[in-house]
Amino acid sequence: QAGEAVPAAQKSSWTSFLKSLASFSGDLSSMTAPPFILSPTSLTEFPAYWCERPELFAAIADGKTDEARSLAVLKWFISTLKGQYTSRNESMGSEKKPLNPVLGELFYGTWPSNSARGGETTLVVEQVSHHPPITAYRIANNAKGIVLTGHNAQKTSFSGGSIIVKQVGHAVLTVSLPSGETEEYLITLPRLRIDGLWYGSPYIELAETSYIQSSSGWLSTIEYKGKGYFSGKSHSFKATVTPPAHVSVTPHVIEGTWHTTSKDAQTAATFHDVTTAKEEVTVVPIDQQSEWESRRLWHGVAKGIREGDFESAAKDKSRIENEQRQRRKDEAAAGTMWELKHFTHIDSDPVYERLGKLFKANPATEDGYVYQNNGPHS
Ligand code: CLR
């Protein structure tokens, strides 16, 4: 039934939100949605999903061959999808509208070291654009010589009752090999469909294809399907891992559902398994954070949303937005520009250009954000 999951008092506001969606193009983040669908978490926190299984991230460095490392990268990547795309449903009952980060918003975190991981894993996130929203991030396990750098933006449209989200941006993973060489992996991102809107209980399904291209020549092609395709199950995927042109190894085929488990099609061995617990990022308490750090910045708004006090949430949100508007006005008047703290923008990412060619990436070039090596972690 329509609006089944929508609180009675918000039904008409949900209906008008859906109507406005239908005639809408641009970024969803700035749209006003009814309170029941608001999340207390800012989008700057989302890059942490990349490392909620830090031991799989670390294990990439242990692969002895380029083939083994490519499979380890794929295993880590697939294992992040459950967190990235289903965790709000698990923690809050449905997909929600995250807080729209302000320009310069920061999010720092760590995953502590242990014997399996070799060392501490650190996360630095910066909101590098407000309109359109763009988030840049960098995750590193220095002891293992593994670094992930990327940025994220979204292009949204509405079709057949669903929101279609094209992810703009990419990630680059680098692995420092014992030989002194650096292996690179270009990671592209899947397309999202947000279904369940009619009922007021949105959830994500992944669609189309994403790629992981290694500088060694190995390529993972990952196809995503929902209910009624491949196995007929939601959250299905099929990954084909193909060797470089000069290597005659049979491609690996991995099939399964990304929010549970998958198998290697030839050996029937389990490939990935995310039915076990994950480890959320560790963040210092907000009284030790700077004003620009996400949880401190949004503290009042998040508290209001969590406690159902939407009036105080809205009030604090307006305060933050007004401060931002004033800042932009002052900059315009002074002829200055906001300076990014941890990243610099480049018009074309050379790794994307070089590795993207190998699988005919579309588009052929993408911009990028280069980390300035000045994070809070020593
Ligand atoms: C951000 C980058 C992460 C993966 C990810 C997961 C969920 C996505 C989010 C990204 C972008 C913003 C997003 C969100 C789901 C819903 C939300 C598309 C891609 C939109 C802006 C809100 C829609 C509002 C309805 C839920 C009502 O690695």
XYZ file of C-alpha atoms and ligand atoms in Angstrom:
406
model
C 0.000 0.000 0.000
C 1.176 3.492 -0.846
C 2.989 5.236 1.985
C 2.649 2.145 4.194
C 5.845 2.936 6.079
C 5.194 6.679 6.374
C 3.992 8.104 9.710
C 0.376 9.309 9.352
C 1.248 12.965 9.980
C 3.898 12.962 7.219
C 1.983 11.175 4.453
C 1.081 14.299 2.497
C 4.565 15.711 2.861
C 5.976 12.384 1.548
C 3.595 12.488 -1.420
C 4.672 15.988 -2.354
C 8.316 14.978 -1.943
C 7.746 12.126 -4.421
C 5.978 14.475 -6.815
C 8.823 16.954 -6.701
C 11.264 14.106 -7.356
C 9.491 13.217 -10.573
C 10.017 16.664 -12.052
C 13.477 17.121 -10.676
C 16.987 17.154 -12.048
C 20.205 18.056 -10.285
C 21.327 17.117 -6.821
C 18.931 15.493 -4.410
C 20.947 16.558 -1.412
C 19.465 20.052 -1.349
C 15.841 18.870 -1.551
C 13.605 19.140 1.479
C 12.270 15.774 2.639
C 9.904 14.869 5.488
C 11.533 14.272 8.897
C 10.944 10.500 9.056
C 13.327 9.954 6.139
C 16.203 12.097 7.500
C 19.418 10.455 8.662
C 21.587 12.049 11.371
C 24.759 11.126 9.469
C 26.594 13.340 7.006
C 27.780 12.007 3.646
C 31.367 12.792 4.713
C 31.171 9.721 6.967
C 30.393 7.356 4.088
C 33.992 6.755 2.890
C 34.513 4.803 6.129
C 32.492 1.997 4.520
C 35.578 1.245 2.423
C 37.441 -0.104 5.391
C 35.021 -1.770 7.779
C 36.866 -5.029 7.185
C 40.394 -3.691 7.710
C 41.939 -7.152 7.608
C 40.714 -7.660 4.010
C 42.203 -4.281 3.094
C 45.528 -5.244 4.704
C 45.488 -8.721 3.119
C 45.872 -7.188 -0.355
C 49.560 -6.633 0.438
C 50.044 -10.327 1.251
C 49.206 -11.516 -2.268
C 52.361 -13.046 -3.760
C 51.423 -12.577 -7.427
C 49.561 -9.918 -9.404
C 46.799 -12.482 -9.906
C 46.501 -13.150 -6.150
C 46.480 -9.420 -5.385
C 43.806 -8.724 -8.008
C 41.593 -11.368 -6.398
C 42.317 -9.904 -2.940
C 41.351 -6.416 -4.163
C 38.099 -7.818 -5.606
C 37.336 -9.681 -2.373
C 37.880 -6.537 -0.291
C 35.811 -4.428 -2.736
C 32.833 -6.836 -2.823
C 32.985 -7.118 0.960
C 32.476 -3.342 1.340
C 29.192 -3.310 -0.634
C 26.970 -4.572 2.174
C 28.039 -1.686 4.405
C 27.940 0.917 1.639
C 24.476 0.021 0.372
C 22.444 -1.819 3.023
C 23.669 -0.561 6.406
C 21.124 2.266 6.782
C 18.348 -0.265 6.194
C 19.829 -2.407 8.933
C 20.395 0.365 11.459
C 17.431 2.652 10.685
C 14.908 0.426 8.918
C 15.258 2.000 5.464
C 17.558 4.037 3.276
C 17.533 7.645 4.515
C 18.532 11.056 3.303
C 21.996 11.819 4.672
C 23.014 15.273 5.901
C 24.325 17.389 3.053
C 27.942 18.266 3.936
C 29.177 21.854 3.959
C 32.251 22.921 2.000
C 35.345 22.146 4.054
C 33.609 19.644 6.321
C 36.060 17.046 7.646
C 35.820 13.506 8.930
C 38.776 11.724 10.497
C 38.939 8.188 11.799
C 41.105 5.158 12.459
C 40.957 1.417 12.744
C 43.415 0.323 15.428
C 46.337 -1.908 14.572
C 46.512 -5.582 15.413
C 48.638 -8.498 14.306
C 46.374 -9.402 11.350
C 46.425 -5.855 9.949
C 50.035 -5.017 10.562
C 49.333 -1.424 11.490
C 46.805 1.289 12.096
C 44.515 2.211 9.210
C 43.695 5.900 8.912
C 40.883 7.809 7.197
C 40.841 11.454 6.066
C 37.705 12.854 4.408
C 37.089 16.383 3.159
C 34.038 17.883 1.494
C 35.748 19.507 -1.499
C 32.614 20.952 -3.116
C 29.195 21.891 -1.798
C 27.344 22.477 -5.025
C 27.456 19.914 -6.483
C 28.391 17.857 -3.416
C 31.790 16.187 -3.866
C 33.559 14.230 -1.141
C 37.265 13.332 -1.313
C 38.865 10.674 0.875
C 42.041 8.801 1.594
C 42.499 5.581 3.541
C 45.954 4.230 4.344
C 47.551 1.286 6.056
C 51.175 2.469 6.032
C 52.631 -0.660 7.577
C 51.168 -2.669 4.701
C 51.892 -0.046 2.048
C 48.257 0.187 0.912
C 46.532 3.479 0.109
C 43.064 4.197 -1.283
C 42.315 7.679 -2.636
C 39.057 8.693 -4.244
C 36.215 11.117 -4.624
C 32.484 10.807 -4.973
C 29.665 12.786 -6.504
C 26.232 11.741 -7.720
C 24.036 12.493 -10.716
C 20.454 11.621 -9.928
C 17.383 11.166 -12.051
C 13.924 9.694 -11.597
C 12.581 6.836 -13.671
C 9.768 4.314 -13.305
C 9.158 5.285 -9.688
C 12.804 4.864 -8.698
C 15.667 7.261 -8.124
C 18.592 6.407 -10.401
C 21.979 7.456 -9.056
C 24.976 7.564 -11.344
C 28.106 7.718 -9.257
C 30.585 10.219 -10.610
C 34.151 9.786 -9.435
C 36.470 6.860 -8.944
C 39.004 5.459 -6.518
C 42.639 4.485 -6.928
C 44.246 1.844 -4.745
C 48.028 1.661 -4.642
C 50.073 -1.218 -3.264
C 53.786 -0.761 -2.561
C 55.410 -4.052 -3.485
C 58.500 -5.489 -1.753
C 60.341 -5.014 -5.081
C 59.970 -1.249 -4.655
C 57.418 -1.016 -7.453
C 53.926 0.344 -6.971
C 50.928 -1.528 -8.306
C 47.837 0.555 -9.048
C 44.158 -0.338 -9.244
C 41.542 1.913 -10.807
C 38.138 1.294 -9.223
C 34.936 2.521 -10.857
C 31.583 2.573 -9.083
C 28.231 0.891 -9.755
C 24.954 2.570 -10.586
C 22.290 2.690 -7.868
C 18.548 2.363 -8.093
C 16.568 3.487 -5.067
C 13.362 1.447 -4.931
C 10.545 1.243 -2.390
C 9.836 4.976 -2.524
C 6.110 4.484 -3.066
C 5.851 2.668 0.275
C 8.080 5.126 2.076
C 10.727 2.467 2.718
C 13.531 3.115 0.254
C 16.323 0.607 -0.342
C 19.189 0.366 -2.813
C 19.720 -2.118 -5.617
C 22.942 -2.020 -7.633
C 22.852 -2.128 -11.415
C 25.025 -2.313 -14.520
C 28.778 -2.833 -14.366
C 31.799 -1.579 -12.461
C 35.488 -2.315 -13.035
C 38.720 -2.793 -11.171
C 41.678 -2.427 -13.531
C 45.141 -3.294 -12.252
C 48.317 -1.775 -13.673
C 49.496 -5.407 -13.965
C 46.841 -5.940 -16.639
C 44.390 -8.005 -14.579
C 40.815 -6.722 -14.884
C 37.755 -7.445 -12.753
C 34.433 -6.808 -14.472
C 31.598 -6.816 -11.969
C 27.995 -7.083 -13.158
C 25.161 -6.300 -10.774
C 21.617 -7.654 -10.963
C 18.570 -7.573 -8.739
C 15.638 -9.916 -8.319
C 14.708 -11.853 -11.424
C 18.146 -12.020 -13.076
C 21.147 -14.406 -12.751
C 20.126 -16.330 -9.640
C 16.822 -14.498 -9.261
C 17.954 -13.026 -5.936
C 18.354 -9.366 -4.976
C 21.875 -8.013 -4.635
C 23.329 -10.568 -7.073
C 26.623 -10.052 -8.811
C 28.908 -11.861 -11.179
C 32.573 -10.895 -11.374
C 34.929 -12.014 -14.122
C 38.634 -11.640 -13.415
C 40.592 -11.708 -16.665
C 44.376 -11.905 -17.109
C 46.494 -9.469 -19.111
C 46.625 -10.192 -22.880
C 49.981 -12.019 -22.749
C 48.973 -14.412 -19.951
C 47.026 -17.567 -20.729
C 45.170 -18.265 -17.511
C 41.467 -19.131 -17.474
C 39.496 -16.147 -16.150
C 38.090 -16.495 -12.639
C 34.335 -16.251 -12.336
C 32.811 -15.336 -8.975
C 29.069 -15.433 -8.370
C 26.863 -14.720 -5.404
C 25.021 -12.011 -3.534
C 27.185 -9.160 -2.316
C 25.386 -8.754 1.048
C 26.022 -12.422 1.973
C 28.471 -14.778 0.268
C 29.842 -15.743 -3.137
C 31.641 -18.673 -4.697
C 34.339 -19.255 -7.241
C 32.413 -20.885 -10.112
C 35.192 -23.361 -10.996
C 36.278 -24.566 -7.573
C 32.993 -23.935 -5.675
C 35.152 -22.482 -2.871
C 33.710 -19.574 -0.888
C 35.064 -16.304 -2.243
C 33.680 -13.646 0.073
C 31.589 -13.880 3.246
C 30.157 -10.814 4.966
C 27.787 -12.627 7.301
C 30.317 -11.983 10.088
C 30.669 -8.762 12.118
C 32.297 -5.669 10.629
C 34.283 -3.026 12.484
C 33.109 0.562 12.434
C 35.617 3.376 12.283
C 36.932 4.837 15.541
C 36.374 8.592 15.903
C 37.555 10.834 18.765
C 34.804 12.262 21.031
C 33.240 15.457 19.675
C 34.682 17.633 22.457
C 38.118 16.807 21.028
C 37.069 17.668 17.462
C 37.461 20.938 15.593
C 34.426 22.933 14.463
C 34.799 21.572 10.953
C 34.627 17.950 11.901
C 31.393 16.356 10.842
C 30.043 14.969 14.108
C 30.787 18.197 15.979
C 29.470 20.430 13.187
C 26.162 18.536 12.883
C 25.851 17.633 16.562
C 22.716 19.699 17.235
C 20.986 18.643 14.024
C 21.805 14.964 14.558
C 20.550 15.110 18.148
C 17.271 16.672 17.004
C 16.753 14.015 14.338
C 17.588 11.163 16.722
C 15.310 12.444 19.451
C 12.458 13.361 17.117
C 12.853 17.066 17.921
C 12.684 18.184 14.311
C 12.098 21.807 15.184
C 15.450 22.177 16.899
C 17.081 20.073 14.145
C 15.713 22.447 11.492
C 16.760 25.493 13.493
C 20.344 24.321 13.863
C 20.470 23.286 10.212
C 19.422 26.817 9.186
C 22.103 28.278 11.427
C 24.775 26.160 9.686
C 23.451 27.003 6.234
C 23.272 30.734 6.997
C 26.847 30.711 8.264
C 27.889 29.041 5.028
C 26.029 31.599 2.892
C 27.648 34.436 4.833
C 31.084 32.890 4.358
C 30.568 32.636 0.583
C 29.397 36.279 0.491
C 32.435 37.442 2.453
C 34.728 35.515 0.128
C 33.062 37.028 -2.941
C 33.396 40.511 -1.449
C 37.063 39.967 -0.579
C 37.765 38.276 -3.916
C 39.118 35.195 -2.154
C 38.271 31.540 -2.504
C 37.795 28.793 0.038
C 40.987 26.801 0.320
C 40.862 23.040 0.623
C 42.802 21.595 3.509
C 43.900 18.079 2.549
C 43.384 17.786 -1.210
C 44.168 19.669 -4.408
C 42.028 19.375 -7.492
C 43.453 18.153 -10.807
C 41.526 18.350 -14.089
C 42.546 14.897 -15.202
C 43.642 12.026 -12.983
C 46.633 10.412 -14.780
C 45.915 6.975 -13.276
C 42.332 7.079 -14.532
C 43.526 8.116 -17.978
C 46.215 5.420 -18.177
C 44.334 2.461 -16.670
C 40.923 3.518 -17.986
C 42.199 3.031 -21.549
C 42.792 -0.667 -20.867
C 39.048 -1.361 -20.462
C 37.770 1.594 -22.495
C 36.459 3.475 -19.496
C 33.606 5.857 -20.158
C 34.293 8.783 -19.808
C 37.904 8.519 -21.002
C 39.127 11.052 -18.454
C 37.980 12.163 -15.018
C 39.188 14.817 -12.645
C 40.748 13.947 -9.341
C 41.815 15.120 -5.895
C 45.405 14.646 -4.789
C 46.059 14.111 -1.095
C 48.437 16.654 0.439
C 49.960 14.324 3.044
C 48.863 16.589 5.864
C 46.278 14.544 7.733
C 45.888 14.553 11.523
C 47.406 11.096 11.922
C 51.164 11.079 12.360
C 27.800 7.816 -1.398
C 29.132 7.118 -1.596
C 29.177 5.785 -0.856
C 28.034 4.906 -1.303
C 26.711 5.606 -1.207
C 25.677 4.978 -0.600
C 24.320 5.530 -0.489
C 24.057 6.744 -1.374
C 25.272 7.678 -1.297
C 26.570 6.970 -1.811
C 24.994 9.014 -2.012
C 23.704 9.695 -1.562
C 22.485 8.774 -1.683
C 22.820 7.513 -0.864
C 21.505 6.779 -0.796
C 20.455 7.882 -0.704
C 21.188 9.223 -0.964
C 22.233 8.469 -3.152
C 26.558 6.826 -3.330
C 20.287 10.279 -1.657
C 20.963 11.643 -1.806
C 19.030 10.553 -0.810
C 17.768 10.060 -1.474
C 16.581 10.411 -0.638
C 15.637 9.247 -0.458
C 16.215 8.130 0.386
C 14.360 9.744 0.116
O 30.413 5.154 -1.087
